[in-house]
């Protein structure tokens, strides 16, 4: 009993409420849960997934917190600009459906517009409900643990044959477990390699910043994350990583480290044929007869 109390002591000190536990579960659930559909939308290839249900539950709890006066949403300086963006999204959808007819199916356009809100909504929840430094530290550590889980599954998918649940076409999005070939671009627990690449691009600079701050154990997490990014063979994500990592190290005035990181990144790219081949295909010389 004492060990159990000691385990929960950091959360008690951080003054966790029920919604804070839900946020903690959200950090692990969204990146680690396979993209298996909960229900398909008739006459479309769009699926409602379990993470959509989870976010709906989180939104319900968040509204209750606002009513109780526990959430400081209106103190968010980004609120007016993001709400303006949402308004523009829905105006574009309505105009495209009723005027220009470029959005032929109303339900599909509506769902795509709502998903823009869904993707950005958690930012407001965390901004409003992270109330002290202890909570922030718990959530930050949890994000890195979730990243480690994504990495483990990615290597299992690459070398052991763990299944992929992709959403890149109507057939795959039905939740069929796929066994990827060795030369295939890995997606880990995400619906596609581009989604995985975007996730890694957001977190790799964070691991690099922690390593630069003297947290040596984050060096291994950075290296493994970079290797998984290379295995996605996503050119856009890799370029984004190089730009963001270099800018971060320049901002921190870590000149020598920036040279080392760029060198390691180049070597890893050259030793993995998939990404190298894709970069080579970007620039090609062809003879054109006139």
Short mmCIF file of C-alpha atoms in Angstrom, two decimals:
data_model
loop_
_atom_site.label_atom_id
_atom_site.label_comp_id
_atom_site.label_asym_id
_atom_site.label_seq_id
_atom_site.Cartn_x
_atom_site.Cartn_y
_atom_site.Cartn_z
CA UNK A 1 0.00 0.00 0.00
CA UNK A 2 2.87 2.32 0.83
CA UNK A 3 4.48 1.60 -2.55
CA UNK A 4 1.20 2.41 -4.29
CA UNK A 5 0.92 5.68 -2.35
CA UNK A 6 4.52 6.54 -3.28
CA UNK A 7 3.71 5.84 -6.94
CA UNK A 8 0.85 8.34 -6.94
CA UNK A 9 2.62 10.91 -4.77
CA UNK A 10 3.90 13.04 -7.70
CA UNK A 11 0.36 13.27 -9.07
CA UNK A 12 -1.00 14.25 -5.66
CA UNK A 13 1.60 16.98 -5.34
CA UNK A 14 0.72 18.18 -8.85
CA UNK A 15 -2.94 18.51 -7.74
CA UNK A 16 -4.31 16.20 -10.41
CA UNK A 17 -8.06 16.20 -10.94
CA UNK A 18 -10.04 13.71 -13.02
CA UNK A 19 -9.62 15.68 -16.23
CA UNK A 20 -5.86 15.78 -15.70
CA UNK A 21 -5.84 11.98 -15.68
CA UNK A 22 -7.85 12.01 -18.91
CA UNK A 23 -5.28 14.38 -20.45
CA UNK A 24 -2.51 12.02 -19.36
CA UNK A 25 -4.30 9.11 -21.02
CA UNK A 26 -4.79 11.27 -24.13
CA UNK A 27 -1.01 11.76 -24.46
CA UNK A 28 -0.52 7.99 -24.72
CA UNK A 29 -3.74 7.02 -26.45
CA UNK A 30 -3.57 9.26 -29.52
CA UNK A 31 -0.08 8.31 -30.79
CA UNK A 32 -0.04 4.67 -29.59
CA UNK A 33 -3.54 3.41 -30.39
CA UNK A 34 -3.66 1.89 -33.93
CA UNK A 35 -5.85 3.79 -36.37
CA UNK A 36 -8.67 1.23 -36.35
CA UNK A 37 -12.08 2.64 -37.37
CA UNK A 38 -14.96 2.74 -34.89
CA UNK A 39 -17.68 3.36 -37.48
CA UNK A 40 -17.72 4.22 -41.15
CA UNK A 41 -19.69 7.15 -42.57
CA UNK A 42 -22.14 5.84 -45.17
CA UNK A 43 -21.50 6.67 -48.84
CA UNK A 44 -17.98 7.91 -48.04
CA UNK A 45 -14.61 6.37 -47.25
CA UNK A 46 -14.34 8.49 -44.09
CA UNK A 47 -14.27 6.60 -40.80
CA UNK A 48 -14.97 7.75 -37.27
CA UNK A 49 -12.08 6.40 -35.20
CA UNK A 50 -11.69 5.71 -31.50
CA UNK A 51 -9.58 8.81 -31.01
CA UNK A 52 -12.51 10.88 -32.29
CA UNK A 53 -14.68 9.39 -29.54
CA UNK A 54 -11.94 10.07 -27.00
CA UNK A 55 -11.66 13.70 -28.07
CA UNK A 56 -15.44 14.06 -27.87
CA UNK A 57 -15.32 12.82 -24.27
CA UNK A 58 -12.44 15.20 -23.52
CA UNK A 59 -14.40 18.10 -25.03
CA UNK A 60 -17.39 17.21 -22.82
CA UNK A 61 -15.21 17.27 -19.69
CA UNK A 62 -13.59 20.52 -20.80
CA UNK A 63 -16.96 22.24 -21.18
CA UNK A 64 -17.82 21.13 -17.64
CA UNK A 65 -14.53 22.60 -16.38
CA UNK A 66 -15.34 25.90 -18.11
CA UNK A 67 -18.79 25.99 -16.50
CA UNK A 68 -17.22 25.28 -13.10
CA UNK A 69 -14.73 28.10 -13.65
CA UNK A 70 -11.75 25.74 -13.51
CA UNK A 71 -10.52 26.37 -17.08
CA UNK A 72 -9.02 29.70 -18.15
CA UNK A 73 -9.72 29.40 -21.87
CA UNK A 74 -10.39 33.09 -22.51
CA UNK A 75 -6.94 34.04 -21.23
CA UNK A 76 -5.39 32.28 -24.21
CA UNK A 77 -3.88 34.99 -26.48
CA UNK A 78 -4.14 32.71 -29.52
CA UNK A 79 -7.87 32.11 -29.14
CA UNK A 80 -9.12 34.96 -31.41
CA UNK A 81 -6.74 34.05 -34.24
CA UNK A 82 -7.47 30.33 -34.20
CA UNK A 83 -11.23 30.97 -33.98
CA UNK A 84 -10.85 33.31 -36.97
CA UNK A 85 -9.09 30.50 -38.83
CA UNK A 86 -11.96 28.13 -38.03
CA UNK A 87 -14.48 30.70 -39.26
CA UNK A 88 -12.58 31.02 -42.55
CA UNK A 89 -12.50 27.21 -42.89
CA UNK A 90 -16.29 26.94 -42.56
CA UNK A 91 -16.90 29.94 -44.84
CA UNK A 92 -14.69 28.29 -47.48
CA UNK A 93 -16.60 25.02 -47.05
CA UNK A 94 -20.03 26.68 -47.37
CA UNK A 95 -18.90 28.78 -50.34
CA UNK A 96 -17.35 25.74 -52.02
CA UNK A 97 -20.48 23.64 -51.58
CA UNK A 98 -23.25 26.12 -52.40
CA UNK A 99 -21.56 28.58 -54.79
CA UNK A 100 -18.59 27.14 -56.68
CA UNK A 101 -19.72 23.49 -56.29
CA UNK A 102 -16.10 22.41 -55.69
CA UNK A 103 -17.23 20.54 -52.55
CA UNK A 104 -19.94 18.31 -54.05
CA UNK A 105 -20.80 16.21 -50.96
CA UNK A 106 -21.99 18.28 -48.00
CA UNK A 107 -21.29 15.66 -45.32
CA UNK A 108 -17.72 15.08 -46.46
CA UNK A 109 -16.97 18.80 -46.53
CA UNK A 110 -18.50 19.25 -43.09
CA UNK A 111 -16.49 16.37 -41.60
CA UNK A 112 -13.25 17.67 -43.11
CA UNK A 113 -13.97 21.13 -41.66
CA UNK A 114 -14.80 19.72 -38.23
CA UNK A 115 -11.59 17.72 -38.26
CA UNK A 116 -9.64 21.00 -38.50
CA UNK A 117 -11.27 22.01 -35.23
CA UNK A 118 -10.61 18.58 -33.74
CA UNK A 119 -6.88 18.71 -34.53
CA UNK A 120 -6.38 22.11 -32.87
CA UNK A 121 -8.77 21.75 -29.95
CA UNK A 122 -6.37 19.90 -27.57
CA UNK A 123 -4.06 22.93 -27.59
CA UNK A 124 -6.73 24.95 -25.79
CA UNK A 125 -7.38 22.15 -23.32
CA UNK A 126 -3.75 21.85 -22.27
CA UNK A 127 -3.25 25.61 -22.21
CA UNK A 128 -6.26 26.05 -19.95
CA UNK A 129 -5.74 23.10 -17.60
CA UNK A 130 -2.00 22.79 -17.01
CA UNK A 131 -1.92 24.75 -13.78
CA UNK A 132 1.55 24.33 -12.31
CA UNK A 133 5.12 23.29 -13.09
CA UNK A 134 4.65 19.80 -11.62
CA UNK A 135 1.80 19.07 -14.01
CA UNK A 136 3.82 20.39 -16.94
CA UNK A 137 6.75 18.14 -16.02
CA UNK A 138 4.53 15.05 -15.78
CA UNK A 139 2.98 15.76 -19.17
CA UNK A 140 6.37 16.48 -20.78
CA UNK A 141 7.84 13.20 -19.51
CA UNK A 142 4.71 11.37 -20.68
CA UNK A 143 5.10 12.77 -24.20
CA UNK A 144 8.66 11.43 -24.38
CA UNK A 145 7.49 8.04 -23.07
CA UNK A 146 4.80 7.98 -25.77
CA UNK A 147 7.48 8.83 -28.34
CA UNK A 148 9.54 5.88 -27.09
CA UNK A 149 6.51 3.62 -27.49
CA UNK A 150 6.05 4.81 -31.08
CA UNK A 151 9.73 4.07 -31.76
CA UNK A 152 9.49 0.54 -30.31
CA UNK A 153 6.49 -0.25 -32.50
CA UNK A 154 8.21 1.26 -35.54
CA UNK A 155 11.20 -1.06 -35.13
CA UNK A 156 8.87 -3.99 -34.53
CA UNK A 157 7.06 -3.11 -37.74
CA UNK A 158 10.32 -2.80 -39.66
CA UNK A 159 12.15 -5.90 -38.44
CA UNK A 160 9.66 -8.24 -36.74
CA UNK A 161 6.54 -7.84 -38.85
CA UNK A 162 4.18 -6.07 -36.48
CA UNK A 163 1.04 -5.02 -38.38
CA UNK A 164 0.34 -1.57 -39.79
CA UNK A 165 -3.13 0.00 -39.83
CA UNK A 166 -3.00 2.50 -42.66
CA UNK A 167 -5.57 5.07 -43.73
CA UNK A 168 -4.11 6.10 -47.07
CA UNK A 169 -6.88 4.65 -49.25
CA UNK A 170 -10.50 3.48 -48.83
CA UNK A 171 -9.54 -0.20 -48.51
CA UNK A 172 -6.75 0.22 -45.97
CA UNK A 173 -8.82 2.66 -43.88
CA UNK A 174 -11.30 -0.11 -43.01
CA UNK A 175 -8.85 -1.35 -40.36
CA UNK A 176 -7.17 -4.22 -42.21
CA UNK A 177 -3.88 -5.20 -40.50
CA UNK A 178 -1.12 -5.06 -43.10
CA UNK A 179 2.24 -6.78 -43.09
CA UNK A 180 4.70 -4.36 -44.66
CA UNK A 181 7.58 -5.48 -46.83
CA UNK A 182 11.09 -4.79 -45.56
CA UNK A 183 11.59 -2.02 -48.13
CA UNK A 184 8.21 -0.39 -47.33
CA UNK A 185 8.07 2.95 -45.58
CA UNK A 186 7.07 2.39 -41.96
CA UNK A 187 4.13 4.12 -40.30
CA UNK A 188 4.40 2.68 -36.76
CA UNK A 189 1.06 3.22 -34.99
CA UNK A 190 0.02 6.01 -37.35
CA UNK A 191 -2.18 5.91 -40.43
CA UNK A 192 0.69 6.60 -42.82
CA UNK A 193 4.40 7.39 -43.00
CA UNK A 194 3.69 11.11 -43.49
CA UNK A 195 1.72 11.22 -40.23
CA UNK A 196 4.56 9.48 -38.41
CA UNK A 197 7.06 11.87 -39.97
CA UNK A 198 5.05 14.90 -38.85
CA UNK A 199 4.85 13.53 -35.30
CA UNK A 200 8.61 12.96 -35.18
CA UNK A 201 9.42 16.39 -36.61
CA UNK A 202 7.53 17.97 -33.72
CA UNK A 203 9.33 15.98 -31.02
CA UNK A 204 12.86 15.36 -32.32
CA UNK A 205 13.90 19.01 -31.71
CA UNK A 206 12.55 18.66 -28.16
CA UNK A 207 14.73 15.60 -27.50
CA UNK A 208 17.66 17.49 -29.00
CA UNK A 209 17.00 20.48 -26.74
CA UNK A 210 16.91 18.23 -23.67
CA UNK A 211 20.19 16.62 -24.73
CA UNK A 212 21.77 20.03 -25.31
CA UNK A 213 20.63 21.04 -21.81
CA UNK A 214 22.69 18.21 -20.31
CA UNK A 215 20.07 15.44 -20.15
CA UNK A 216 22.28 12.76 -21.69
CA UNK A 217 19.65 10.00 -21.76
CA UNK A 218 17.69 12.02 -24.32
CA UNK A 219 20.59 11.59 -26.74
CA UNK A 220 19.59 7.96 -27.33
CA UNK A 221 15.95 8.97 -27.78
CA UNK A 222 17.03 11.56 -30.34
CA UNK A 223 19.13 9.02 -32.26
CA UNK A 224 16.35 6.40 -32.34
CA UNK A 225 13.76 9.01 -33.36
CA UNK A 226 15.99 10.20 -36.18
CA UNK A 227 16.50 6.63 -37.39
CA UNK A 228 12.74 6.04 -37.48
CA UNK A 229 12.31 9.33 -39.36
CA UNK A 230 14.80 8.13 -41.95
CA UNK A 231 12.90 4.84 -42.28
CA UNK A 232 9.73 6.78 -43.15
CA UNK A 233 11.56 8.01 -46.28
CA UNK A 234 9.60 11.25 -46.07
CA UNK A 235 11.58 14.00 -47.79
CA UNK A 236 9.40 16.83 -46.48
CA UNK A 237 9.66 15.64 -42.89
CA UNK A 238 13.42 15.12 -43.12
CA UNK A 239 14.00 18.60 -44.55
CA UNK A 240 11.74 20.07 -41.85
CA UNK A 241 13.75 18.24 -39.20
CA UNK A 242 17.08 19.52 -40.56
CA UNK A 243 15.83 23.11 -40.67
CA UNK A 244 14.22 23.04 -37.21
CA UNK A 245 17.12 21.21 -35.53
CA UNK A 246 19.70 23.54 -37.06
CA UNK A 247 17.69 26.64 -36.11
CA UNK A 248 17.31 25.33 -32.55
CA UNK A 249 21.02 24.67 -32.08
CA UNK A 250 21.91 28.05 -33.58
CA UNK A 251 19.46 29.69 -31.19
CA UNK A 252 21.10 27.84 -28.28
CA UNK A 253 24.54 28.79 -29.66
CA UNK A 254 25.58 25.15 -29.87
CA UNK A 255 27.77 25.61 -32.94
CA UNK A 256 29.85 22.43 -32.62
CA UNK A 257 26.82 20.31 -31.80
CA UNK A 258 25.00 21.62 -34.88
CA UNK A 259 27.86 20.45 -37.12
CA UNK A 260 27.86 17.02 -35.46
CA UNK A 261 24.08 16.65 -35.75
CA UNK A 262 24.08 17.64 -39.43
CA UNK A 263 26.89 15.15 -40.09
CA UNK A 264 25.07 12.32 -38.28
CA UNK A 265 21.86 13.12 -40.15
CA UNK A 266 23.63 13.07 -43.51
CA UNK A 267 25.36 9.76 -42.74
CA UNK A 268 22.12 8.12 -41.62
CA UNK A 269 20.37 9.33 -44.76
CA UNK A 270 23.14 7.98 -47.01
CA UNK A 271 23.15 4.57 -45.32
CA UNK A 272 19.40 4.10 -45.74
CA UNK A 273 18.68 3.65 -49.41
CA UNK A 274 14.95 4.51 -49.37
CA UNK A 275 15.35 8.15 -48.38
CA UNK A 276 18.44 8.62 -50.56
CA UNK A 277 16.61 7.26 -53.61
CA UNK A 278 13.66 9.56 -53.01
CA UNK A 279 15.93 12.59 -52.80
CA UNK A 280 17.66 11.51 -56.01
CA UNK A 281 14.29 11.27 -57.76
CA UNK A 282 13.56 14.85 -56.73
CA UNK A 283 16.31 16.08 -59.03
CA UNK A 284 16.70 14.23 -62.32
CA UNK A 285 18.37 15.07 -65.62
CA UNK A 286 16.41 14.18 -68.74
CA UNK A 287 17.19 14.72 -72.39
CA UNK A 288 14.33 16.42 -74.22
CA UNK A 289 14.22 16.44 -78.02
CA UNK A 290 12.91 19.68 -79.50
#
